[in-house]
Tab-separated table of C-alpha atoms and ligand atoms in Angstrom:
chain	number	residue	atom	x	y	z
A	22	UNK	CA	121.964	97.450	59.885
A	23	UNK	CA	119.549	95.010	61.536
A	24	UNK	CA	118.102	95.573	65.007
A	25	UNK	CA	120.312	94.149	67.797
A	26	UNK	CA	118.306	91.556	69.721
A	27	UNK	CA	119.598	88.958	72.151
A	28	UNK	CA	116.620	87.084	73.530
A	29	UNK	CA	118.768	85.839	76.425
A	30	UNK	CA	118.994	89.486	77.632
A	31	UNK	CA	115.196	89.728	78.032
A	32	UNK	CA	113.881	89.898	81.587
A	33	UNK	CA	111.658	86.847	81.385
A	34	UNK	CA	114.166	84.782	79.387
A	35	UNK	CA	114.479	81.212	80.705
A	36	UNK	CA	118.192	81.252	79.790
A	37	UNK	CA	120.908	83.521	81.204
A	38	UNK	CA	122.566	86.190	79.043
A	39	UNK	CA	125.192	84.572	76.824
A	40	UNK	CA	128.605	86.129	77.520
A	41	UNK	CA	131.308	85.719	74.884
A	42	UNK	CA	134.571	87.251	73.668
A	43	UNK	CA	134.330	90.364	71.463
A	44	UNK	CA	133.340	89.512	67.876
A	45	UNK	CA	132.374	91.359	64.709
A	46	UNK	CA	128.721	90.862	63.703
A	47	UNK	CA	128.291	91.319	59.951
A	48	UNK	CA	124.500	91.869	60.119
A	49	UNK	CA	124.853	94.536	62.794
A	50	UNK	CA	128.000	95.884	61.116
A	51	UNK	CA	129.467	96.324	64.583
A	52	UNK	CA	131.713	94.735	67.184
A	53	UNK	CA	129.693	93.131	69.969
A	54	UNK	CA	131.030	93.239	73.535
A	55	UNK	CA	129.383	91.338	76.374
A	56	UNK	CA	132.102	90.508	78.934
A	57	UNK	CA	132.084	92.862	81.925
A	58	UNK	CA	135.781	93.685	81.607
A	59	UNK	CA	135.460	94.451	77.868
A	60	UNK	CA	132.400	96.683	78.320
A	61	UNK	CA	134.038	98.544	81.210
A	62	UNK	CA	137.247	98.999	79.152
A	63	UNK	CA	135.130	100.347	76.268
A	64	UNK	CA	133.439	102.897	78.581
A	65	UNK	CA	136.866	104.024	79.792
A	66	UNK	CA	138.647	104.112	76.426
A	67	UNK	CA	139.530	107.518	74.986
A	68	UNK	CA	139.655	105.851	71.539
A	69	UNK	CA	135.866	105.338	71.649
A	70	UNK	CA	133.104	107.911	71.641
A	71	UNK	CA	129.311	108.070	71.432
A	72	UNK	CA	128.277	107.316	67.827
A	73	UNK	CA	127.748	110.305	65.547
A	74	UNK	CA	127.235	110.818	61.806
A	75	UNK	CA	130.198	113.228	61.591
A	76	UNK	CA	133.188	113.906	63.862
A	77	UNK	CA	132.341	116.195	66.774
A	78	UNK	CA	133.785	119.709	66.723
A	79	UNK	CA	135.884	121.086	69.584
A	80	UNK	CA	132.961	123.452	70.406
A	81	UNK	CA	130.560	120.514	70.688
A	82	UNK	CA	132.965	118.689	73.027
A	83	UNK	CA	133.290	121.888	75.041
A	84	UNK	CA	129.482	122.178	75.207
A	85	UNK	CA	129.207	118.587	76.530
A	86	UNK	CA	131.824	119.312	79.210
A	87	UNK	CA	129.890	122.420	80.235
A	88	UNK	CA	126.631	120.454	80.365
A	89	UNK	CA	128.219	117.807	82.620
A	90	UNK	CA	129.737	120.399	84.979
A	91	UNK	CA	126.407	122.277	85.152
A	92	UNK	CA	124.531	119.049	85.911
A	93	UNK	CA	126.975	118.073	88.683
A	94	UNK	CA	126.358	121.434	90.339
A	95	UNK	CA	122.571	121.283	89.892
A	96	UNK	CA	122.455	117.754	91.341
A	97	UNK	CA	124.528	118.385	94.468
A	98	UNK	CA	123.964	116.125	97.510
A	99	UNK	CA	122.298	119.068	99.324
A	100	UNK	CA	119.874	119.583	96.425
A	101	UNK	CA	119.040	115.861	96.296
A	102	UNK	CA	118.288	115.925	100.052
A	103	UNK	CA	116.025	118.923	99.565
A	104	UNK	CA	114.060	117.223	96.758
A	105	UNK	CA	113.880	114.014	98.766
A	106	UNK	CA	112.274	115.906	101.663
A	107	UNK	CA	109.581	117.198	99.305
A	108	UNK	CA	108.762	113.907	97.562
A	109	UNK	CA	108.925	111.482	100.500
A	110	UNK	CA	105.619	112.724	102.051
A	111	UNK	CA	103.928	112.587	98.619
A	112	UNK	CA	105.161	109.006	98.141
A	113	UNK	CA	103.998	108.104	101.658
A	114	UNK	CA	100.490	109.457	100.962
A	115	UNK	CA	100.253	107.419	97.753
A	116	UNK	CA	101.478	104.346	99.582
A	117	UNK	CA	98.762	104.683	102.236
A	118	UNK	CA	96.138	104.760	99.470
A	119	UNK	CA	97.288	101.412	97.973
A	120	UNK	CA	94.672	98.730	98.702
A	121	UNK	CA	95.270	95.329	100.286
A	122	UNK	CA	93.361	92.207	99.312
A	123	UNK	CA	92.582	93.291	95.760
A	124	UNK	CA	94.790	93.808	92.718
A	125	UNK	CA	96.323	97.211	92.121
A	126	UNK	CA	98.558	98.363	89.260
A	127	UNK	CA	101.786	99.362	90.979
A	128	UNK	CA	102.977	101.123	87.842
A	129	UNK	CA	99.962	103.404	87.339
A	130	UNK	CA	98.978	103.869	90.996
A	131	UNK	CA	102.398	104.298	92.584
A	132	UNK	CA	105.524	104.429	90.394
A	133	UNK	CA	104.350	106.650	87.525
A	134	UNK	CA	102.642	109.371	89.617
A	135	UNK	CA	105.569	109.494	92.067
A	136	UNK	CA	108.037	109.821	89.190
A	137	UNK	CA	105.891	112.538	87.629
A	138	UNK	CA	105.881	114.526	90.893
A	139	UNK	CA	109.664	114.263	90.973
A	140	UNK	CA	110.004	115.214	87.295
A	141	UNK	CA	107.873	118.340	87.825
A	142	UNK	CA	109.835	119.314	90.940
A	143	UNK	CA	113.273	118.821	89.405
A	144	UNK	CA	112.511	120.510	86.082
A	145	UNK	CA	110.652	123.362	87.830
A	146	UNK	CA	107.486	123.154	85.752
A	147	UNK	CA	104.025	123.980	87.027
A	148	UNK	CA	102.685	120.692	88.533
A	149	UNK	CA	99.363	121.467	86.746
A	150	UNK	CA	101.210	121.019	83.408
A	151	UNK	CA	102.946	117.780	84.342
A	152	UNK	CA	100.374	115.295	82.986
A	153	UNK	CA	99.962	117.145	79.702
A	154	UNK	CA	103.735	117.266	79.188
A	155	UNK	CA	104.089	113.618	80.161
A	156	UNK	CA	101.583	112.695	77.434
A	157	UNK	CA	103.342	114.976	74.935
A	158	UNK	CA	106.689	113.324	75.748
A	159	UNK	CA	105.426	109.760	75.151
A	160	UNK	CA	106.803	109.491	71.567
A	161	UNK	CA	110.255	110.576	72.807
A	162	UNK	CA	110.251	107.789	75.345
A	163	UNK	CA	109.009	105.258	72.766
A	164	UNK	CA	111.847	106.224	70.404
A	165	UNK	CA	114.375	105.830	73.230
A	166	UNK	CA	113.089	102.311	73.909
A	167	UNK	CA	113.299	101.445	70.190
A	168	UNK	CA	115.940	103.656	68.552
A	169	UNK	CA	115.906	101.668	65.252
A	170	UNK	CA	112.303	102.495	64.283
A	171	UNK	CA	112.252	105.413	61.795
A	172	UNK	CA	108.539	106.133	62.435
A	173	UNK	CA	109.095	106.467	66.198
A	174	UNK	CA	112.188	108.587	65.544
A	175	UNK	CA	110.213	110.956	63.304
A	176	UNK	CA	107.374	111.241	65.872
A	177	UNK	CA	109.884	111.967	68.615
A	178	UNK	CA	111.590	114.639	66.516
A	179	UNK	CA	108.255	116.283	65.732
A	180	UNK	CA	107.248	116.790	69.403
A	181	UNK	CA	110.651	118.010	70.621
A	182	UNK	CA	110.139	121.685	69.611
A	183	UNK	CA	106.822	121.769	71.549
A	184	UNK	CA	108.530	120.257	74.590
A	185	UNK	CA	111.643	122.437	74.453
A	186	UNK	CA	109.692	125.687	74.872
A	187	UNK	CA	108.087	124.436	78.113
A	188	UNK	CA	111.300	123.949	80.129
A	189	UNK	CA	113.483	126.745	81.448
A	190	UNK	CA	115.619	125.131	84.185
A	191	UNK	CA	119.151	126.464	84.694
A	192	UNK	CA	120.896	123.174	83.841
A	193	UNK	CA	120.341	121.817	80.318
A	194	UNK	CA	120.015	118.196	81.503
A	195	UNK	CA	117.187	119.240	83.850
A	196	UNK	CA	114.958	120.506	81.063
A	197	UNK	CA	112.974	118.401	78.523
A	198	UNK	CA	115.440	115.461	78.398
A	199	UNK	CA	115.500	115.234	82.205
A	200	UNK	CA	111.701	115.417	82.262
A	201	UNK	CA	111.373	112.534	79.760
A	202	UNK	CA	113.933	110.474	81.687
A	203	UNK	CA	112.214	111.045	85.052
A	204	UNK	CA	108.576	110.864	83.978
A	205	UNK	CA	108.901	107.975	81.484
A	206	UNK	CA	112.213	106.084	81.753
A	207	UNK	CA	112.460	106.031	85.556
A	208	UNK	CA	109.032	104.379	86.110
A	209	UNK	CA	110.020	101.755	83.488
A	210	UNK	CA	113.252	101.023	85.333
A	211	UNK	CA	111.476	100.869	88.707
A	212	UNK	CA	108.735	98.632	87.290
A	213	UNK	CA	111.468	96.189	86.211
A	214	UNK	CA	113.082	96.436	89.648
A	215	UNK	CA	109.727	95.751	91.386
A	216	UNK	CA	109.056	92.893	88.976
A	217	UNK	CA	112.423	91.370	89.958
A	218	UNK	CA	111.465	91.620	93.644
A	219	UNK	CA	108.050	90.069	92.921
A	220	UNK	CA	109.843	87.152	91.267
A	221	UNK	CA	111.998	86.698	94.401
A	222	UNK	CA	109.546	86.752	97.342
A	223	UNK	CA	112.338	85.798	99.751
A	224	UNK	CA	114.309	88.925	98.787
A	225	UNK	CA	111.162	91.077	99.245
A	226	UNK	CA	110.699	89.554	102.704
A	227	UNK	CA	114.371	90.097	103.663
A	228	UNK	CA	114.131	93.735	102.618
A	229	UNK	CA	110.818	94.119	104.467
A	230	UNK	CA	112.569	92.934	107.646
A	231	UNK	CA	115.624	95.104	107.031
A	232	UNK	CA	114.550	98.227	105.076
A	233	UNK	CA	117.871	99.813	106.096
A	234	UNK	CA	119.377	97.712	103.304
A	235	UNK	CA	117.379	99.658	100.703
A	236	UNK	CA	120.344	101.560	99.218
A	237	UNK	CA	122.363	98.393	98.736
A	238	UNK	CA	119.280	96.551	97.449
A	239	UNK	CA	118.605	99.281	94.879
A	240	UNK	CA	122.157	98.851	93.513
A	241	UNK	CA	121.559	95.125	93.210
A	242	UNK	CA	118.183	95.697	91.525
A	243	UNK	CA	119.839	98.069	89.053
A	244	UNK	CA	122.419	95.363	88.274
A	245	UNK	CA	119.942	92.521	88.086
A	246	UNK	CA	117.096	94.296	86.278
A	247	UNK	CA	118.802	97.427	84.902
A	248	UNK	CA	117.098	98.961	81.946
A	249	UNK	CA	119.230	99.464	78.799
A	250	UNK	CA	120.206	96.281	76.993
A	251	UNK	CA	122.937	97.952	74.964
A	252	UNK	CA	124.718	101.206	74.190
A	253	UNK	CA	126.613	102.183	71.056
A	254	UNK	CA	130.150	103.464	70.519
A	255	UNK	CA	132.345	104.405	67.576
A	256	UNK	CA	136.144	104.184	67.396
A	257	UNK	CA	137.853	107.548	66.892
A	258	UNK	CA	141.255	105.766	66.809
A	259	UNK	CA	142.542	102.237	66.223
A	260	UNK	CA	142.574	100.169	69.412
A	261	UNK	CA	142.816	96.608	70.748
A	262	UNK	CA	139.982	95.710	73.099
A	263	UNK	CA	139.256	92.282	74.563
A	264	UNK	CA	141.635	90.769	71.990
A	265	UNK	CA	139.801	92.405	69.047
A	266	UNK	CA	141.633	94.754	66.661
A	267	UNK	CA	139.197	97.626	66.218
A	268	UNK	CA	139.835	100.186	63.480
A	269	UNK	CA	139.047	103.903	63.553
A	270	UNK	CA	135.436	104.384	62.357
A	271	UNK	CA	134.265	100.884	63.474
A	272	UNK	CA	131.050	100.723	65.444
A	273	UNK	CA	130.624	98.819	68.715
A	274	UNK	CA	127.625	97.539	70.650
A	275	UNK	CA	128.073	97.206	74.406
A	276	UNK	CA	125.657	94.637	75.883
A	277	UNK	CA	125.028	96.160	79.304
A	278	UNK	CA	122.600	93.590	80.699
A	279	UNK	CA	124.934	90.767	79.619
A	280	UNK	CA	127.945	92.474	81.274
A	281	UNK	CA	125.895	92.951	84.457
A	282	UNK	CA	125.360	89.162	84.508
A	283	UNK	CA	128.947	88.127	83.759
A	284	UNK	CA	129.942	85.302	86.153
A	285	UNK	CA	133.581	86.407	85.845
A	286	UNK	CA	132.584	89.606	87.705
A	287	UNK	CA	129.540	88.622	89.818
A	288	UNK	CA	129.150	85.451	91.861
A	289	UNK	CA	125.865	83.701	90.980
A	290	UNK	CA	125.020	86.569	88.595
A	291	UNK	CA	121.537	85.314	87.798
A	292	UNK	CA	120.475	85.395	91.458
A	293	UNK	CA	118.956	88.549	92.927
A	294	UNK	CA	120.794	89.010	96.235
A	295	UNK	CA	120.045	92.192	98.169
A	296	UNK	CA	123.014	91.433	100.437
A	297	UNK	CA	125.441	91.633	97.503
A	298	UNK	CA	128.077	94.294	98.123
A	299	UNK	CA	130.237	96.417	95.819
A	300	UNK	CA	128.278	95.376	92.756
A	301	UNK	CA	129.797	97.972	90.387
A	302	UNK	CA	127.050	97.485	87.798
A	303	UNK	CA	127.122	99.272	84.434
A	304	UNK	CA	123.435	100.244	84.259
A	305	UNK	CA	124.280	103.962	84.306
A	306	UNK	CA	127.346	103.563	82.084
A	307	UNK	CA	130.852	104.441	83.313
A	308	UNK	CA	133.720	106.758	82.449
A	309	UNK	CA	133.358	110.153	80.762
A	310	UNK	CA	129.786	109.641	79.507
A	311	UNK	CA	128.342	107.984	82.627
A	312	UNK	CA	124.801	109.118	83.467
A	313	UNK	CA	124.898	112.517	85.166
A	314	UNK	CA	121.481	111.781	86.707
A	315	UNK	CA	122.640	108.560	88.412
A	316	UNK	CA	122.562	109.875	92.000
A	317	UNK	CA	119.162	111.470	91.438
A	318	UNK	CA	117.917	108.104	90.136
A	319	UNK	CA	119.391	106.346	93.172
A	320	UNK	CA	117.721	108.799	95.562
A	321	UNK	CA	114.365	108.420	93.782
A	322	UNK	CA	114.608	104.618	93.644
A	323	UNK	CA	115.327	104.336	97.362
A	324	UNK	CA	112.568	106.861	98.172
A	325	UNK	CA	109.998	104.681	96.351
A	326	UNK	CA	111.208	101.132	97.007
A	327	UNK	CA	112.102	101.419	100.713
A	328	UNK	CA	108.631	102.464	102.007
A	329	UNK	CA	106.907	100.017	99.651
A	330	UNK	CA	108.743	96.964	100.968
A	331	UNK	CA	108.782	98.288	104.553
A	332	UNK	CA	104.982	98.673	104.519
A	333	UNK	CA	104.044	95.436	102.758
A	334	UNK	CA	105.457	92.121	103.932
A	335	UNK	CA	104.703	90.450	100.629
A	336	UNK	CA	103.372	91.070	97.157
A	337	UNK	CA	102.398	88.699	94.381
A	338	UNK	CA	101.668	89.281	90.732
A	339	UNK	CA	97.908	89.218	90.196
A	340	UNK	CA	98.217	88.486	86.457
A	341	UNK	CA	100.979	87.498	84.045
A	342	UNK	CA	103.010	90.430	82.728
A	343	UNK	CA	102.863	91.714	79.169
A	344	UNK	CA	106.027	93.525	78.073
A	345	UNK	CA	106.309	96.590	75.860
A	346	UNK	CA	109.150	98.743	74.565
A	347	UNK	CA	111.784	97.876	72.020
A	348	UNK	CA	115.280	96.613	71.369
A	349	UNK	CA	116.900	99.136	73.753
A	350	UNK	CA	114.643	98.498	76.724
A	351	UNK	CA	111.434	96.794	77.745
A	352	UNK	CA	109.092	97.202	80.680
A	353	UNK	CA	105.717	95.844	81.856
A	354	UNK	CA	102.536	97.347	80.352
A	355	UNK	CA	101.001	97.032	83.838
A	356	UNK	CA	102.240	95.680	87.141
A	357	UNK	CA	99.092	94.257	88.780
A	358	UNK	CA	99.907	93.068	92.303
A	359	UNK	CA	98.195	91.904	95.469
A	360	UNK	CA	99.882	93.526	98.447
A	361	UNK	CA	99.827	92.182	102.020
A	362	UNK	CA	100.775	93.623	105.363
A	363	UNK	CA	101.888	91.375	108.215
A	364	UNK	CA	98.930	90.185	110.251
A	365	UNK	CA	99.678	91.342	113.806
A	366	UNK	CA	98.466	88.826	116.352
A	367	UNK	CA	96.319	90.367	119.122
A	368	UNK	CA	97.465	87.799	121.725
B	22	HEM	C1	115.975	105.564	84.463
B	22	HEM	C2	116.480	106.620	83.910
B	22	HEM	C3	117.856	106.718	83.299
B	22	HEM	C4	118.684	105.745	82.843
B	22	HEM	C5	118.430	104.236	82.790
B	22	HEM	C6	119.885	106.393	82.362
B	22	HEM	C7	120.983	105.735	81.840
B	22	HEM	C8	122.059	106.377	81.268
B	22	HEM	C9	123.182	105.712	80.656
B	22	HEM	C10	123.379	104.208	80.572
B	22	HEM	C11	124.016	106.666	80.186
B	22	HEM	C12	125.353	106.433	79.482
B	22	HEM	C13	125.179	106.605	77.979
B	22	HEM	C14	126.437	106.216	77.217
B	22	HEM	O1	127.472	105.922	77.808
B	22	HEM	O2	126.338	106.167	75.970
B	22	HEM	C15	123.404	107.942	80.465
B	22	HEM	C16	123.948	109.167	80.108
B	22	HEM	C17	123.389	110.362	80.451
B	22	HEM	N1	122.333	110.580	81.302
B	22	HEM	FE1	121.111	109.154	82.025
B	22	HEM	N2	119.760	107.739	82.552
B	22	HEM	C18	118.538	107.980	83.139
B	22	HEM	C19	118.057	109.192	83.582
B	22	HEM	C20	118.710	110.384	83.483
B	22	HEM	C21	118.284	111.631	84.066
B	22	HEM	C22	117.059	111.818	84.980
B	22	HEM	C23	119.164	112.581	83.663
B	22	HEM	C24	119.196	114.042	84.001
B	22	HEM	C25	119.046	114.504	85.191
B	22	HEM	C26	120.156	111.924	82.836
B	22	HEM	C27	121.196	112.558	82.202
B	22	HEM	C28	122.129	111.919	81.412
B	22	HEM	C29	123.105	112.632	80.589
B	22	HEM	C30	123.208	114.140	80.423
B	22	HEM	C31	123.895	111.649	79.991
B	22	HEM	C32	125.029	111.870	78.988
B	22	HEM	C33	126.335	112.029	79.711
B	22	HEM	C34	127.467	112.238	78.689
B	22	HEM	O3	127.356	111.865	77.521
B	22	HEM	O4	128.448	112.779	79.125
B	22	HEM	N3	119.851	110.588	82.772
B	22	HEM	N4	122.233	107.748	81.144
């Protein structure tokens, strides 16, 4: 199977994602879904499951259900509030250290260290170990960004045993996989969100004036600049979806970024609009397999984006962006910005 690439789904693409009816792609050997309603129906269909080499056993399904229930409990609203109270002062201190009037890398000086603090807190590791484990986890993150590269896959597999022995949290999803997601994937997603705001100075300014809109703005940023381009599924039964007759065993590719820009679902989908309400984006999936960490990601995103835009009235890119990553997701190598606070008149 070739690597699924739609250049229109790239963040700096001059053309909007191309949305089309479901079709079978011979090269990819998979059905391709890009319309919002088709992708949502696929997430909700009991005839589709996450791809696997062999059918899942009842015990494996049971284990997944247990993992989800455990994660829901471990990520209760009260727990999220508690973590937020710990990280907000750390974020604030880092924010105060950001310079004005000269370029600073928002990714390395703000997003990554804040995400690492959160990852250490949530996975209950010794903060002294956090940087070492973040470096160790790099191949896992690289293989997530490009799942079709066998070399990256092998490197990722080889570091997993070393990572696994370092995490002992009660909930399985808050051990090594949660650490990788928070210390590597989250800063990538937030870098894309900040890049989107940098490209829309008016939206940055509106949010600066009304930081109370941060929660709504984060949802819109997740829709507009959400991370994963696609997710895979496999049919466990015959089904009809979006007019396509899909047979048991067929593979499907769900184009998430395309669905999040479907004009049939979102008015002016290629505009970033922090006032947009009820977005219902698919960045964290939907249905049975939706991301169990979604509310933690929302809390963390608001905790980092709100004070940033509230403190600085504007920000501009100091240099053009270079992108890295792979077919699944891409993110800026660096995010060099010049930040400005409002000049308060003394008269
Ligand atoms: C920026 C970071 C993250 C992004 C973009 C993300 C995105 C997603 C998406 C799109 C899915 C759906 C997969 C599918 O339907 O095939 C998913 C599933 C999942 N996520 Fe996340 N996630 C992130 C971070 C996290 C974190 C921090 C955790 C743990 C606390 C987590 C735990 C999970 C789990 C356990 C599933 C599988 C749920 C299932 O199969 O039932 N994720 N994630």
